PDB file of C-alpha atoms in Angstrom:
ATOM      1  CA  MET B  17       0.000   0.000   0.000  1.00 87.00           C
ATOM      2  CA  LYS B  18       1.740   3.144  -1.245  1.00 95.00           C
ATOM      3  CA  LYS B  19      -0.911   5.833  -1.585  1.00 98.00           C
ATOM      4  CA  VAL B  20      -4.392   6.216  -0.114  1.00 98.00           C
ATOM      5  CA  ALA B  21      -7.256   8.693  -0.307  1.00 98.00           C
ATOM      6  CA  VAL B  22      -8.772  10.243   2.818  1.00 98.00           C
ATOM      7  CA  ILE B  23     -12.190  11.857   2.440  1.00 98.00           C
ATOM      8  CA  LEU B  24     -13.016  14.687   4.827  1.00 98.00           C
ATOM      9  CA  ALA B  25     -16.187  16.613   5.607  1.00 97.00           C
ATOM     10  CA  GLY B  26     -14.978  19.926   7.007  1.00 96.00           C
ATOM     11  CA  CYS B  27     -13.153  20.751  10.239  1.00 97.00           C
ATOM     12  CA  GLY B  28     -14.615  20.026  13.680  1.00 94.00           C
ATOM     13  CA  THR B  29     -16.565  17.204  15.229  1.00 93.00           C
ATOM     14  CA  MET B  30     -19.947  18.972  15.373  1.00 91.00           C
ATOM     15  CA  ASP B  31     -20.086  20.160  11.778  1.00 94.00           C
ATOM     16  CA  GLY B  32     -17.168  18.539   9.937  1.00 96.00           C
ATOM     17  CA  SER B  33     -14.601  15.772  10.266  1.00 97.00           C
ATOM     18  CA  GLU B  34     -13.460  14.940  13.812  1.00 97.00           C
ATOM     19  CA  ILE B  35     -10.025  16.551  14.090  1.00 97.00           C
ATOM     20  CA  ASN B  36      -8.505  14.099  16.603  1.00 97.00           C
ATOM     21  CA  GLU B  37      -9.511  11.155  14.419  1.00 98.00           C
ATOM     22  CA  THR B  38      -8.268  12.830  11.246  1.00 98.00           C
ATOM     23  CA  VAL B  39      -4.863  13.839  12.609  1.00 98.00           C
ATOM     24  CA  THR B  40      -4.185  10.490  14.304  1.00 98.00           C
ATOM     25  CA  LEU B  41      -5.169   8.693  11.097  1.00 98.00           C
ATOM     26  CA  LEU B  42      -2.802  10.833   9.029  1.00 98.00           C
ATOM     27  CA  LEU B  43      -0.056  10.281  11.600  1.00 98.00           C
ATOM     28  CA  ALA B  44      -0.599   6.514  11.487  1.00 98.00           C
ATOM     29  CA  LEU B  45      -0.393   6.565   7.692  1.00 98.00           C
ATOM     30  CA  ASP B  46       2.832   8.567   7.840  1.00 98.00           C
ATOM     31  CA  GLN B  47       4.285   6.150  10.401  1.00 97.00           C
ATOM     32  CA  HIS B  48       3.561   3.309   7.986  1.00 98.00           C
ATOM     33  CA  ASN B  49       5.255   5.267   5.158  1.00 97.00           C
ATOM     34  CA  ILE B  50       1.994   5.577   3.241  1.00 98.00           C
ATOM     35  CA  GLU B  51       1.366   8.685   1.151  1.00 98.00           C
ATOM     36  CA  TYR B  52      -2.112  10.190   1.404  1.00 98.00           C
ATOM     37  CA  GLN B  53      -4.232  12.652  -0.526  1.00 98.00           C
ATOM     38  CA  ALA B  54      -7.151  14.391   1.147  1.00 98.00           C
ATOM     39  CA  PHE B  55     -10.437  15.053  -0.652  1.00 98.00           C
ATOM     40  CA  ALA B  56     -13.682  16.744   0.345  1.00 98.00           C
ATOM     41  CA  PRO B  57     -16.898  17.818  -1.359  1.00 97.00           C
ATOM     42  CA  ASP B  58     -16.557  21.360  -2.675  1.00 97.00           C
ATOM     43  CA  GLU B  59     -19.922  22.253  -1.157  1.00 96.00           C
ATOM     44  CA  ASN B  60     -21.236  24.153   1.828  1.00 96.00           C
ATOM     45  CA  GLN B  61     -21.597  22.318   5.131  1.00 94.00           C
ATOM     46  CA  HIS B  62     -25.182  21.576   6.142  1.00 92.00           C
ATOM     47  CA  GLU B  63     -24.646  23.732   9.211  1.00 92.00           C
ATOM     48  CA  VAL B  64     -21.941  25.550  11.176  1.00 90.00           C
ATOM     49  CA  CYS B  65     -21.663  25.025  14.934  1.00 91.00           C
ATOM     50  CA  ASP B  66     -20.058  26.957  17.773  1.00 89.00           C
ATOM     51  CA  HIS B  67     -17.843  24.296  19.351  1.00 94.00           C
ATOM     52  CA  VAL B  68     -17.890  26.151  22.692  1.00 93.00           C
ATOM     53  CA  THR B  69     -21.653  26.346  23.127  1.00 93.00           C
ATOM     54  CA  GLY B  70     -22.739  23.602  20.758  1.00 91.00           C
ATOM     55  CA  GLN B  71     -25.207  25.997  19.164  1.00 92.00           C
ATOM     56  CA  ARG B  72     -25.812  26.402  15.460  1.00 91.00           C
ATOM     57  CA  MET B  73     -24.358  29.571  13.932  1.00 92.00           C
ATOM     58  CA  ALA B  74     -25.843  31.765  11.223  1.00 92.00           C
ATOM     59  CA  GLU B  75     -23.032  31.470   8.694  1.00 92.00           C
ATOM     60  CA  ARG B  76     -21.955  29.315   5.761  1.00 93.00           C
ATOM     61  CA  ARG B  77     -18.700  27.402   5.378  1.00 93.00           C
ATOM     62  CA  ASN B  78     -17.359  25.250   2.571  1.00 97.00           C
ATOM     63  CA  MET B  79     -16.384  21.648   3.436  1.00 96.00           C
ATOM     64  CA  MET B  80     -13.237  21.597   1.333  1.00 97.00           C
ATOM     65  CA  VAL B  81     -12.061  25.019   2.501  1.00 97.00           C
ATOM     66  CA  GLU B  82     -12.585  24.053   6.141  1.00 96.00           C
ATOM     67  CA  ALA B  83     -10.974  20.598   5.775  1.00 97.00           C
ATOM     68  CA  ALA B  84      -7.944  22.255   4.174  1.00 98.00           C
ATOM     69  CA  ARG B  85      -7.153  23.681   7.627  1.00 97.00           C
ATOM     70  CA  ILE B  86      -6.320  20.182   8.887  1.00 97.00           C
ATOM     71  CA  VAL B  87      -4.120  19.128   5.955  1.00 97.00           C
ATOM     72  CA  ARG B  88      -2.315  22.449   5.465  1.00 96.00           C
ATOM     73  CA  GLY B  89      -4.072  23.108   2.169  1.00 96.00           C
ATOM     74  CA  ASN B  90      -3.181  19.792   0.523  1.00 96.00           C
ATOM     75  CA  ILE B  91      -6.714  18.888  -0.545  1.00 98.00           C
ATOM     76  CA  LEU B  92      -8.685  18.314  -3.731  1.00 98.00           C
ATOM     77  CA  PRO B  93     -12.396  18.385  -4.553  1.00 98.00           C
ATOM     78  CA  ILE B  94     -13.907  14.923  -4.412  1.00 98.00           C
ATOM     79  CA  THR B  95     -14.863  15.221  -8.070  1.00 98.00           C
ATOM     80  CA  LYS B  96     -11.128  14.775  -8.801  1.00 98.00           C
ATOM     81  CA  PHE B  97     -11.021  11.384  -7.034  1.00 98.00           C
ATOM     82  CA  ASN B  98     -10.073   8.446  -9.274  1.00 98.00           C
ATOM     83  CA  ALA B  99      -9.964   4.984  -7.699  1.00 98.00           C
ATOM     84  CA  ASP B 100      -7.253   3.916 -10.156  1.00 98.00           C
ATOM     85  CA  ASP B 101      -4.805   6.277  -8.426  1.00 98.00           C
ATOM     86  CA  PHE B 102      -5.119   4.856  -4.909  1.00 98.00           C
ATOM     87  CA  ASP B 103      -4.570   1.623  -3.010  1.00 98.00           C
ATOM     88  CA  ALA B 104      -7.251   2.273  -0.364  1.00 98.00           C
ATOM     89  CA  LEU B 105      -9.906   4.723   0.826  1.00 98.00           C
ATOM     90  CA  LEU B 106     -10.292   6.000   4.395  1.00 98.00           C
ATOM     91  CA  PHE B 107     -12.873   7.986   6.342  1.00 98.00           C
ATOM     92  CA  PRO B 108     -12.449   9.670   9.739  1.00 98.00           C
ATOM     93  CA  GLY B 109     -15.729  10.165  11.595  1.00 97.00           C
ATOM     94  CA  GLY B 110     -17.381  12.964  13.526  1.00 94.00           C
ATOM     95  CA  ASN B 111     -20.973  14.087  13.837  1.00 93.00           C
ATOM     96  CA  GLY B 112     -20.228  16.508  11.023  1.00 95.00           C
ATOM     97  CA  ALA B 113     -19.407  13.617   8.718  1.00 97.00           C
ATOM     98  CA  ALA B 114     -22.879  12.280   9.492  1.00 96.00           C
ATOM     99  CA  LYS B 115     -24.300  15.634   8.381  1.00 97.00           C
ATOM    100  CA  ASN B 116     -22.175  16.340   5.309  1.00 97.00           C
ATOM    101  CA  LEU B 117     -20.980  13.062   3.777  1.00 97.00           C
ATOM    102  CA  PHE B 118     -24.238  11.338   4.685  1.00 97.00           C
ATOM    103  CA  THR B 119     -27.382  12.525   6.427  1.00 97.00           C
ATOM    104  CA  TYR B 120     -27.643  10.159   9.397  1.00 96.00           C
ATOM    105  CA  ALA B 121     -27.639  13.065  11.884  1.00 95.00           C
ATOM    106  CA  TYR B 122     -30.862  14.342  10.299  1.00 95.00           C
ATOM    107  CA  ASP B 123     -32.557  11.295   8.790  1.00 96.00           C
ATOM    108  CA  GLY B 124     -31.476   8.376  10.978  1.00 93.00           C
ATOM    109  CA  ILE B 125     -31.231   5.015   9.279  1.00 93.00           C
ATOM    110  CA  ASN B 126     -33.041   6.402   6.199  1.00 94.00           C
ATOM    111  CA  PHE B 127     -29.997   8.584   5.493  1.00 96.00           C
ATOM    112  CA  LYS B 128     -28.712   9.417   2.034  1.00 96.00           C
ATOM    113  CA  VAL B 129     -25.038   9.478   1.020  1.00 98.00           C
ATOM    114  CA  ASN B 130     -23.394  12.285  -0.939  1.00 97.00           C
ATOM    115  CA  LYS B 131     -23.357  11.046  -4.541  1.00 97.00           C
ATOM    116  CA  GLU B 132     -19.629  11.631  -5.081  1.00 98.00           C
ATOM    117  CA  VAL B 133     -18.791   9.933  -1.773  1.00 98.00           C
ATOM    118  CA  GLU B 134     -20.982   6.976  -2.684  1.00 98.00           C
ATOM    119  CA  LYS B 135     -19.289   6.731  -6.079  1.00 98.00           C
ATOM    120  CA  ALA B 136     -15.823   6.774  -4.461  1.00 98.00           C
ATOM    121  CA  ILE B 137     -16.775   3.929  -2.104  1.00 98.00           C
ATOM    122  CA  LEU B 138     -18.264   1.816  -4.883  1.00 98.00           C
ATOM    123  CA  ASP B 139     -15.366   2.458  -7.271  1.00 98.00           C
ATOM    124  CA  ILE B 140     -12.767   1.381  -4.703  1.00 98.00           C
ATOM    125  CA  HIS B 141     -14.867  -1.606  -3.646  1.00 98.00           C
ATOM    126  CA  LYS B 142     -15.327  -2.790  -7.243  1.00 98.00           C
ATOM    127  CA  GLN B 143     -11.565  -2.805  -7.658  1.00 98.00           C
ATOM    128  CA  GLY B 144     -11.184  -5.026  -4.594  1.00 98.00           C
ATOM    129  CA  LYS B 145      -9.258  -2.384  -2.641  1.00 98.00           C
ATOM    130  CA  PRO B 146      -9.635  -1.895   1.136  1.00 98.00           C
ATOM    131  CA  ILE B 147     -11.781   0.727   2.834  1.00 98.00           C
ATOM    132  CA  GLY B 148     -11.094   1.976   6.368  1.00 98.00           C
ATOM    133  CA  ALA B 149     -13.664   3.829   8.460  1.00 98.00           C
ATOM    134  CA  MET B 150     -13.629   5.369  11.932  1.00 98.00           C
ATOM    135  CA  CYS B 151     -16.328   6.249  14.469  1.00 97.00           C
ATOM    136  CA  ILE B 152     -19.721   6.811  12.751  1.00 97.00           C
ATOM    137  CA  ALA B 153     -18.308   6.455   9.203  1.00 97.00           C
ATOM    138  CA  PRO B 154     -18.572   2.613   9.107  1.00 97.00           C
ATOM    139  CA  LEU B 155     -22.356   2.990   9.086  1.00 97.00           C
ATOM    140  CA  MET B 156     -22.148   4.936   5.835  1.00 97.00           C
ATOM    141  CA  VAL B 157     -19.757   2.451   4.221  1.00 98.00           C
ATOM    142  CA  ALA B 158     -21.948  -0.470   5.285  1.00 97.00           C
ATOM    143  CA  LYS B 159     -25.087   0.992   3.757  1.00 96.00           C
ATOM    144  CA  VAL B 160     -23.380   1.811   0.451  1.00 97.00           C
ATOM    145  CA  ILE B 161     -21.804  -1.624  -0.001  1.00 97.00           C
ATOM    146  CA  GLY B 162     -24.438  -3.741   1.766  1.00 96.00           C
ATOM    147  CA  ASN B 163     -24.078  -7.037   3.636  1.00 96.00           C
ATOM    148  CA  VAL B 164     -20.932  -5.840   5.418  1.00 97.00           C
ATOM    149  CA  SER B 165     -19.593  -6.480   8.936  1.00 97.00           C
ATOM    150  CA  VAL B 166     -18.376  -3.366  10.791  1.00 97.00           C
ATOM    151  CA  THR B 167     -18.076  -2.041  14.333  1.00 97.00           C
ATOM    152  CA  MET B 168     -19.805   0.817  16.088  1.00 95.00           C
ATOM    153  CA  GLY B 169     -18.139  -0.130  19.380  1.00 93.00           C
ATOM    154  CA  SER B 170     -20.742  -1.419  21.789  1.00 86.00           C
ATOM    155  CA  GLY B 171     -23.264  -3.942  20.531  1.00 76.00           C
ATOM    156  CA  GLY B 172     -25.900  -2.260  22.674  1.00 82.00           C
ATOM    157  CA  CYS B 173     -25.789   1.082  20.892  1.00 90.00           C
ATOM    158  CA  ARG B 174     -28.553   2.237  18.572  1.00 92.00           C
ATOM    159  CA  GLN B 175     -26.321   2.234  15.502  1.00 94.00           C
ATOM    160  CA  ALA B 176     -25.379  -1.418  16.052  1.00 93.00           C
ATOM    161  CA  LYS B 177     -29.051  -2.380  15.971  1.00 91.00           C
ATOM    162  CA  GLU B 178     -29.657  -0.209  12.920  1.00 94.00           C
ATOM    163  CA  LEU B 179     -26.856  -1.986  11.062  1.00 93.00           C
ATOM    164  CA  GLU B 180     -28.841  -5.197  11.342  1.00 91.00           C
ATOM    165  CA  MET B 181     -31.922  -3.378  10.044  1.00 91.00           C
ATOM    166  CA  ILE B 182     -30.100  -2.644   6.774  1.00 93.00           C
ATOM    167  CA  GLY B 183     -28.811  -6.199   6.407  1.00 94.00           C
ATOM    168  CA  CYS B 184     -25.329  -5.723   7.854  1.00 96.00           C
ATOM    169  CA  LYS B 185     -23.579  -7.271  10.853  1.00 96.00           C
ATOM    170  CA  HIS B 186     -22.176  -5.555  13.931  1.00 96.00           C
ATOM    171  CA  ILE B 187     -18.887  -6.677  15.480  1.00 96.00           C
ATOM    172  CA  GLU B 188     -18.406  -5.516  19.074  1.00 95.00           C
ATOM    173  CA  THR B 189     -15.053  -3.896  19.834  1.00 96.00           C
ATOM    174  CA  THR B 190     -13.472  -1.884  22.595  1.00 95.00           C
ATOM    175  CA  HIS B 191     -10.921   0.961  22.552  1.00 96.00           C
ATOM    176  CA  GLY B 192      -8.370   0.482  19.781  1.00 96.00           C
ATOM    177  CA  GLY B 193     -10.206  -2.510  18.369  1.00 97.00           C
ATOM    178  CA  VAL B 194     -10.544  -3.116  14.634  1.00 98.00           C
ATOM    179  CA  ALA B 195     -13.367  -5.053  13.005  1.00 97.00           C
ATOM    180  CA  ILE B 196     -12.345  -6.748   9.770  1.00 98.00           C
ATOM    181  CA  ASP B 197     -14.639  -7.888   6.975  1.00 98.00           C
ATOM    182  CA  LYS B 198     -12.148  -9.916   4.953  1.00 97.00           C
ATOM    183  CA  GLU B 199     -14.496 -10.647   2.068  1.00 97.00           C
ATOM    184  CA  ASN B 200     -15.364  -6.997   1.464  1.00 98.00           C
ATOM    185  CA  LYS B 201     -12.009  -5.633   2.676  1.00 98.00           C
ATOM    186  CA  VAL B 202     -13.711  -3.212   5.050  1.00 98.00           C
ATOM    187  CA  TYR B 203     -11.867  -2.213   8.231  1.00 98.00           C
ATOM    188  CA  SER B 204     -13.464  -0.207  11.036  1.00 98.00           C
ATOM    189  CA  THR B 205     -12.633   1.107  14.507  1.00 98.00           C
ATOM    190  CA  PRO B 206     -14.979   2.770  17.036  1.00 97.00           C
ATOM    191  CA  CYS B 207     -13.029   5.821  18.297  1.00 97.00           C
ATOM    192  CA  PHE B 208     -15.508   8.331  19.766  1.00 96.00           C
ATOM    193  CA  MET B 209     -18.458   5.981  19.392  1.00 95.00           C
ATOM    194  CA  LEU B 210     -17.064   4.884  22.753  1.00 96.00           C
ATOM    195  CA  ASP B 211     -16.043   7.103  25.678  1.00 95.00           C
ATOM    196  CA  ALA B 212     -12.586   7.451  24.169  1.00 96.00           C
ATOM    197  CA  THR B 213      -9.525   9.504  25.041  1.00 97.00           C
ATOM    198  CA  LEU B 214      -7.044  10.853  22.502  1.00 97.00           C
ATOM    199  CA  LYS B 215      -4.775   7.909  23.312  1.00 98.00           C
ATOM    200  CA  ASP B 216      -7.616   5.496  22.523  1.00 97.00           C
ATOM    201  CA  VAL B 217      -8.323   7.221  19.219  1.00 98.00           C
ATOM    202  CA  TYR B 218      -4.664   7.111  18.209  1.00 98.00           C
ATOM    203  CA  GLN B 219      -4.463   3.436  19.106  1.00 98.00           C
ATOM    204  CA  GLY B 220      -7.521   2.764  16.957  1.00 98.00           C
ATOM    205  CA  ALA B 221      -6.111   4.740  14.027  1.00 98.00           C
ATOM    206  CA  TRP B 222      -2.738   2.996  14.213  1.00 98.00           C
ATOM    207  CA  ASN B 223      -4.291  -0.449  14.529  1.00 98.00           C
ATOM    208  CA  LEU B 224      -6.649   0.301  11.627  1.00 98.00           C
ATOM    209  CA  VAL B 225      -3.759   1.162   9.303  1.00 98.00           C
ATOM    210  CA  GLU B 226      -1.682  -1.753  10.592  1.00 98.00           C
ATOM    211  CA  GLU B 227      -4.460  -4.223   9.799  1.00 98.00           C
ATOM    212  CA  MET B 228      -5.069  -2.698   6.382  1.00 97.00           C
ATOM    213  CA  VAL B 229      -1.450  -3.083   5.286  1.00 95.00           C
ATOM    214  CA  ASN B 230      -1.118  -6.681   6.512  1.00 88.00           C
TER     215      ASN B 230
END
């Protein structure tokens, strides 16, 4: 595995990609000597949140522009993504991902997936290349591919039960754990779906990459 794509949804757990998950994932990739290219939809976020108060703010922000903050500007619009150029596809989580990349935060299990994101998942999957997902993102990957085994952390959580409702299987994991669907080459780790610390998130990110390259 030499080069992977990482799809982001903005900057910040409430309205974009979870920053701790994103940075630890990028660090884990770098530690495994894997080059990465970040992508994001060149569209406005569904909402902007004040991360101090948790309240919605009356302003507009672009997902790609905001995500560029995390990767020091090294980002491309998702319309430029070509599965032929990459060995794998990865998704950090965050409640913002569940608002921007897919609409679970608004629509529950009846959520829709951004068309370009859905296309990227299907294109990589059709080529038999691995997909890694963190936190809430495995739910999106599972629905797009179908009949997939992923983790949301605790088997008692609502999302674990909803996975079964859409014909997928939940694998229970704890901090740093990685669920592996060998047939579909889907790898997932729970991160902040559990009561995680930064150390737990980093362990999950590192283990995710380690499993994907082995």
